[in-house]
CSV table of C-alpha atoms and ligand atoms in Angstrom, one decimal:
chain,number,residue,atom,x,y,z
A,653,MET,CA,118.1,101.1,121.3
A,654,SER,CA,115.1,99.3,119.6
A,655,GLU,CA,115.4,98.0,116.1
A,656,LYS,CA,112.7,100.5,115.0
A,657,ALA,CA,114.5,103.5,116.5
A,658,LEU,CA,117.8,102.2,115.0
A,659,ILE,CA,116.2,101.9,111.6
A,660,ASP,CA,114.7,105.5,112.0
A,661,GLU,CA,118.1,106.9,113.0
A,662,LEU,CA,119.9,105.3,110.1
A,663,ARG,CA,117.2,106.3,107.6
A,664,ASP,CA,117.6,109.9,108.6
A,665,ARG,CA,121.3,109.7,108.2
A,666,VAL,CA,121.2,108.0,104.9
A,667,ARG,CA,118.7,110.6,103.5
A,668,ARG,CA,121.2,113.4,104.3
A,669,SER,CA,123.9,112.1,101.9
A,670,PRO,CA,123.6,111.4,98.0
A,671,LEU,CA,121.9,108.0,97.5
A,672,PRO,CA,123.1,105.4,94.9
A,673,ARG,CA,120.9,105.8,92.0
A,674,HIS,CA,120.8,102.1,91.2
A,675,VAL,CA,121.1,99.4,93.6
A,676,ALA,CA,121.2,95.7,92.6
A,677,ILE,CA,120.9,92.7,94.9
A,678,ILE,CA,122.0,89.0,94.5
A,679,MET,CA,119.3,87.6,96.8
A,680,ASP,CA,121.0,84.5,97.9
A,681,GLY,CA,120.6,82.1,100.7
A,682,ASN,CA,117.1,81.0,100.5
A,683,GLY,CA,118.0,77.3,100.4
A,684,ARG,CA,120.2,77.5,103.3
A,685,TRP,CA,117.6,79.3,105.3
A,686,ALA,CA,115.0,76.5,104.8
A,687,GLU,CA,117.6,73.8,105.4
A,688,LEU,CA,118.6,75.3,108.7
A,689,ARG,CA,114.9,74.9,109.7
A,690,GLY,CA,114.4,71.5,108.4
A,691,LEU,CA,112.1,72.8,105.6
A,692,PRO,CA,112.1,72.1,101.9
A,693,ARG,CA,114.1,74.6,99.9
A,694,LEU,CA,111.0,76.1,98.3
A,695,GLU,CA,109.8,77.4,101.7
A,696,GLY,CA,113.1,79.4,101.7
A,697,HIS,CA,112.2,80.8,98.4
A,698,ARG,CA,108.7,81.6,99.6
A,699,ALA,CA,110.1,83.4,102.7
A,700,GLY,CA,112.3,85.3,100.5
A,701,SER,CA,109.3,87.1,98.8
A,702,GLU,CA,108.7,88.8,102.1
A,703,ALA,CA,112.2,90.3,102.0
A,704,VAL,CA,111.6,91.4,98.3
A,705,ARG,CA,108.6,93.3,99.6
A,706,ALA,CA,110.2,94.9,102.6
A,707,VAL,CA,113.4,95.9,100.6
A,708,THR,CA,111.3,97.3,97.7
A,709,ARG,CA,109.3,99.6,100.0
A,710,GLU,CA,112.4,100.8,101.8
A,711,ALA,CA,114.2,101.5,98.6
A,712,ARG,CA,111.1,103.3,97.1
A,713,SER,CA,110.7,105.5,100.2
A,714,LEU,CA,114.3,106.4,100.3
A,715,GLY,CA,114.0,107.6,96.6
A,716,VAL,CA,116.4,105.2,94.9
A,717,GLU,CA,115.9,105.5,91.2
A,718,ALA,CA,116.3,101.8,90.3
A,719,LEU,CA,116.4,98.5,92.1
A,720,THR,CA,117.3,95.4,90.4
A,721,LEU,CA,116.9,92.0,92.0
A,722,TYR,CA,118.6,88.9,90.8
A,723,ALA,CA,115.7,86.4,91.2
A,724,PHE,CA,116.6,83.5,88.7
A,725,SER,CA,119.8,82.9,86.9
A,726,ALA,CA,120.4,81.4,83.4
A,727,GLN,CA,122.2,78.7,85.3
A,728,ASN,CA,119.4,78.2,87.8
A,729,TRP,CA,117.6,76.2,85.0
A,730,ALA,CA,119.8,73.4,85.9
A,731,ARG,CA,118.4,72.9,89.4
A,732,PRO,CA,116.1,70.0,90.0
A,733,ASP,CA,112.8,70.3,88.0
A,734,GLU,CA,110.7,70.6,91.2
A,735,GLU,CA,112.6,73.5,92.4
A,736,VAL,CA,112.5,75.3,89.1
A,737,GLY,CA,108.8,74.6,88.8
A,738,GLY,CA,108.2,75.8,92.4
A,739,LEU,CA,110.2,79.1,91.7
A,740,MET,CA,108.2,79.8,88.5
A,741,GLN,CA,105.0,79.2,90.6
A,742,LEU,CA,106.1,81.7,93.2
A,743,LEU,CA,107.2,84.2,90.7
A,744,ALA,CA,103.6,84.1,89.1
A,745,GLU,CA,102.1,84.5,92.6
A,746,TYR,CA,104.5,87.4,93.3
A,747,LEU,CA,103.4,89.2,90.1
A,748,ASP,CA,99.8,88.8,91.0
A,749,SER,CA,100.2,89.8,94.7
A,750,GLU,CA,102.4,92.8,94.1
A,751,ARG,CA,100.4,94.3,91.2
A,752,ALA,CA,98.4,96.6,93.3
A,753,GLU,CA,101.2,97.9,95.4
A,754,ILE,CA,103.5,98.4,92.3
A,755,MET,CA,100.8,100.3,90.6
A,756,ASP,CA,99.8,102.4,93.8
A,757,ASN,CA,103.3,103.4,94.2
A,758,ALA,CA,104.1,104.4,90.6
A,759,ILE,CA,106.7,101.7,90.3
A,760,ARG,CA,107.7,100.7,86.9
A,761,LEU,CA,108.2,96.9,86.6
A,762,GLU,CA,111.1,95.8,84.2
A,763,ALA,CA,112.7,92.5,83.5
A,764,VAL,CA,116.1,91.6,82.1
A,765,GLY,CA,117.2,88.3,81.0
A,766,ASP,CA,116.3,85.5,78.4
A,767,LEU,CA,112.6,86.1,79.1
A,768,ASP,CA,111.5,83.7,76.1
A,769,ARG,CA,112.7,80.8,78.3
A,770,LEU,CA,110.1,81.5,81.0
A,771,PRO,CA,106.9,79.4,81.0
A,772,SER,CA,104.1,81.2,79.4
A,773,PHE,CA,102.1,81.6,82.7
A,774,VAL,CA,104.9,83.7,84.1
A,775,ARG,CA,105.8,85.5,80.9
A,776,GLU,CA,102.2,86.6,80.4
A,777,ARG,CA,101.9,88.1,83.9
A,778,LEU,CA,105.3,89.7,83.5
A,779,GLU,CA,104.5,91.4,80.2
A,780,ARG,CA,101.1,92.6,81.3
A,781,LEU,CA,102.4,94.2,84.5
A,782,ARG,CA,105.4,95.8,82.6
A,783,ALA,CA,103.0,97.1,80.0
A,784,ASP,CA,100.7,98.5,82.6
A,785,SER,CA,103.4,100.1,84.7
A,786,ARG,CA,105.3,101.4,81.8
A,787,GLY,CA,104.3,105.0,82.3
A,788,ASN,CA,104.9,105.1,86.1
A,789,GLY,CA,107.4,107.7,87.1
A,790,GLY,CA,108.5,106.1,90.5
A,791,MET,CA,111.4,103.7,91.0
A,792,ALA,CA,112.3,101.2,88.4
A,793,LEU,CA,112.0,97.6,89.8
A,794,THR,CA,113.7,95.3,87.7
A,795,LEU,CA,113.7,91.4,87.9
A,796,ALA,CA,116.6,89.6,86.5
A,797,LEU,CA,115.1,86.4,85.3
A,798,SER,CA,116.8,83.8,83.4
A,799,TYR,CA,119.5,86.3,83.4
A,800,GLY,CA,123.2,85.8,82.8
A,801,GLY,CA,125.8,88.6,82.4
A,802,ARG,CA,127.7,86.8,79.8
A,803,GLU,CA,124.5,85.8,78.0
A,804,GLU,CA,123.5,89.6,78.0
A,805,ILE,CA,126.9,90.6,76.5
A,806,VAL,CA,126.7,87.9,73.8
A,807,GLN,CA,123.2,88.8,72.8
A,808,ALA,CA,124.2,92.6,72.6
A,809,ALA,CA,127.2,91.6,70.3
A,810,GLN,CA,124.9,89.7,68.2
A,811,ARG,CA,122.3,92.7,68.0
A,812,LEU,CA,125.2,95.0,67.0
A,813,ALA,CA,126.5,92.6,64.4
A,814,ARG,CA,123.0,92.4,62.9
A,815,ARG,CA,122.9,96.2,62.6
A,816,GLY,CA,125.8,95.9,60.2
A,817,GLY,CA,128.1,98.7,61.2
A,818,GLY,CA,131.4,96.7,60.9
A,819,PRO,CA,134.2,96.7,63.4
A,820,GLU,CA,134.1,100.7,63.6
A,821,GLY,CA,130.5,100.4,64.8
A,822,ILE,CA,131.6,98.3,67.8
A,823,THR,CA,132.1,100.9,70.4
A,824,GLU,CA,131.6,100.9,74.2
A,825,GLU,CA,128.4,103.2,73.8
A,826,ALA,CA,127.1,101.1,70.9
A,827,LEU,CA,127.4,97.8,72.8
A,828,GLU,CA,126.0,99.3,75.9
A,829,ARG,CA,122.9,100.5,74.1
A,830,GLU,CA,122.1,96.9,73.2
A,831,LEU,CA,122.2,95.5,76.8
A,832,TRP,CA,119.0,94.3,78.4
A,833,THR,CA,119.7,96.9,81.1
A,834,SER,CA,119.5,99.7,78.4
A,835,ASP,CA,116.1,98.4,77.0
A,836,ALA,CA,114.9,98.7,80.6
A,837,ARG,CA,116.1,102.3,80.9
A,838,LEU,CA,118.2,101.8,83.9
A,839,PRO,CA,120.8,104.3,85.2
A,840,PRO,CA,124.5,103.2,85.9
A,841,LEU,CA,124.8,100.6,88.6
A,842,ASP,CA,126.1,102.2,91.8
A,843,LEU,CA,125.8,99.5,94.4
A,844,LEU,CA,125.8,95.7,94.2
A,845,VAL,CA,124.8,93.8,97.3
A,846,ARG,CA,125.1,90.1,97.7
A,847,THR,CA,123.6,88.4,100.8
A,848,SER,CA,124.4,85.0,102.5
A,849,GLY,CA,128.1,85.4,103.0
A,850,GLU,CA,129.2,84.3,99.4
A,851,ARG,CA,131.6,86.8,97.9
A,852,ARG,CA,131.2,86.2,94.1
A,853,ILE,CA,129.3,87.8,91.3
A,854,SER,CA,127.7,84.5,89.9
A,855,ASN,CA,127.2,86.0,86.3
A,856,PHE,CA,125.3,89.1,87.5
A,857,LEU,CA,125.4,92.4,85.7
A,858,LEU,CA,129.0,91.9,84.5
A,859,TRP,CA,129.4,94.8,82.2
A,860,GLN,CA,127.5,97.1,84.6
A,861,CYS,CA,129.7,96.1,87.6
A,862,ALA,CA,132.8,97.9,86.1
A,863,TYR,CA,132.6,100.6,88.7
A,864,ALA,CA,129.9,99.6,90.9
A,865,GLU,CA,130.6,99.5,94.8
A,866,LEU,CA,130.2,96.0,96.2
A,867,SER,CA,128.6,95.2,99.5
A,868,PHE,CA,128.5,91.8,101.0
A,869,SER,CA,126.2,90.6,103.9
A,870,ASP,CA,126.3,87.5,105.8
A,871,ILE,CA,122.5,87.6,106.3
A,872,LEU,CA,120.3,85.0,104.4
A,873,TRP,CA,118.1,86.7,101.9
A,874,PRO,CA,114.8,85.6,103.8
A,875,ASP,CA,116.1,87.5,106.8
A,876,PHE,CA,117.2,90.7,104.9
A,877,ARG,CA,115.1,93.7,105.8
A,878,GLU,CA,115.1,97.4,105.9
A,879,LEU,CA,118.0,97.7,108.4
A,880,ALA,CA,120.3,95.6,106.2
A,881,LEU,CA,119.5,97.6,103.1
A,882,LEU,CA,120.1,100.9,105.1
A,883,GLN,CA,123.4,99.7,106.4
A,884,ALA,CA,124.6,98.7,102.8
A,885,VAL,CA,123.5,102.2,101.5
A,886,GLY,CA,125.2,103.8,104.5
A,887,ASP,CA,128.3,102.0,103.9
A,888,PHE,CA,128.1,103.0,100.2
A,889,GLN,CA,127.9,106.6,101.2
A,890,THR,CA,131.3,106.4,102.9
A,891,ARG,CA,133.1,105.2,100.0
A,892,GLU,CA,135.2,107.4,97.7
A,893,ARG,CA,134.6,106.4,94.1
A,894,ARG,CA,137.7,107.4,92.0
A,895,PHE,CA,136.9,105.9,88.7
A,896,GLY,CA,140.6,105.7,87.9
A,897,LEU,CA,141.5,109.1,89.1
A,898,THR,CA,143.6,110.0,92.1
A,899,GLY,CA,142.1,111.1,95.4
A,900,ALA,CA,143.8,114.6,94.7
A,901,GLN,CA,142.1,115.1,91.3
A,902,LEU,CA,138.7,114.3,92.9
A,903,ALA,CA,139.4,116.8,95.7
A,904,GLU,CA,140.0,119.4,93.1
A,905,GLY,CA,136.6,118.7,91.6
A,906,ALA,CA,137.3,116.3,88.7
A,907,ARG,CA,134.6,113.9,87.9
A,908,GLY,CA,134.9,110.4,86.7
A,909,PRO,CA,133.0,109.1,83.8
B,917,LIG,C1,118.8,82.3,96.0
B,917,LIG,O1,118.9,81.4,97.0
B,917,LIG,C2,117.6,82.1,95.1
B,917,LIG,C3,117.8,81.5,93.7
B,917,LIG,C4,119.0,81.3,93.4
B,917,LIG,C5,116.7,81.3,92.9
B,917,LIG,P1,119.5,79.8,96.8
B,917,LIG,O2,118.3,78.9,96.3
B,917,LIG,O3,120.7,80.0,95.8
B,917,LIG,O4,119.9,79.5,98.2
B,917,LIG,P2,121.3,78.8,98.7
B,917,LIG,O5,122.4,79.5,98.0
B,917,LIG,O6,121.0,77.4,98.2
B,917,LIG,O7,121.2,78.9,100.3
B,918,LIG,C1,122.8,83.6,92.1
B,918,LIG,O1,122.7,82.6,93.1
B,918,LIG,C2,121.6,83.7,91.4
B,918,LIG,C3,120.5,84.4,92.2
B,918,LIG,C4,120.6,84.7,93.4
B,918,LIG,C5,119.2,84.2,91.5
B,918,LIG,P1,123.3,81.2,93.1
B,918,LIG,O2,122.9,80.6,94.3
B,918,LIG,O3,122.6,80.5,91.9
B,918,LIG,O4,124.8,81.3,92.7
B,918,LIG,P2,126.0,80.3,93.0
B,918,LIG,O5,125.6,79.0,92.5
B,918,LIG,O6,126.2,80.3,94.5
B,918,LIG,O7,127.2,80.9,92.4
B,919,LIG,MG1,122.7,80.2,96.3
């Protein structure tokens, strides 16, 4: 079977079952992809933009409500200046080149992370597209930039403390409301995918991962395409999410949180 036929068949199958509402991806392996080809690491990041485009299109056409992409972590600032600078440049280029497609497809662009740390030439482009796409009713495409899960929880706790509700004001719901993902109006995380064979979370969506399904792919991010996304979603659809209940309770129609 050709790859195209395989994709079409898998897509039809995936469409017949409930989709994850919110898929997040740790897009890892750009550096290794480049090194394997004797290229500078930045070429791997550049090639990764192509995967972003393909995966965004596929998620959008399937009808996924929210796609969140880990593009740059709070810890990635410690990489060599040249790599950080190159990544910021690519990000600005991405925001320019994808603007039309984002608007044409009614995608709402969002961002989570400590965005104040981004250089102004990135932040301005990001804020402009975010504002312009705010009313779009299609998929939410969220870029996690200068993002850390621990950092997100700490800033949520700080915001909550500033509200002055005292210890009783600290509830799960109240803290969750202060997370960056709540500012971005994202549904609960259903599926977290990590590429490149690494099996760790690397400070991504720590709070939101509580009951997400995890999926690991050995594919390096620049090679990740529609088929790999459909496989991850198809695998998700075979899982039984119990949310702490027993399988028998679920069979009787009980629902988790
Ligand atoms: C992921 O690819 C992209 C970023 C972290 C910005 P890496 O750059 O981490 O690639 P590897 O893991 O070194 O191969
Ligand atoms: C996580 O990848 C961050 C992004 C994909 C943006 P890293 O490559 O930075 O994570 P570690 O260092 O392998 O844990
Ligand atoms: Mg990596």
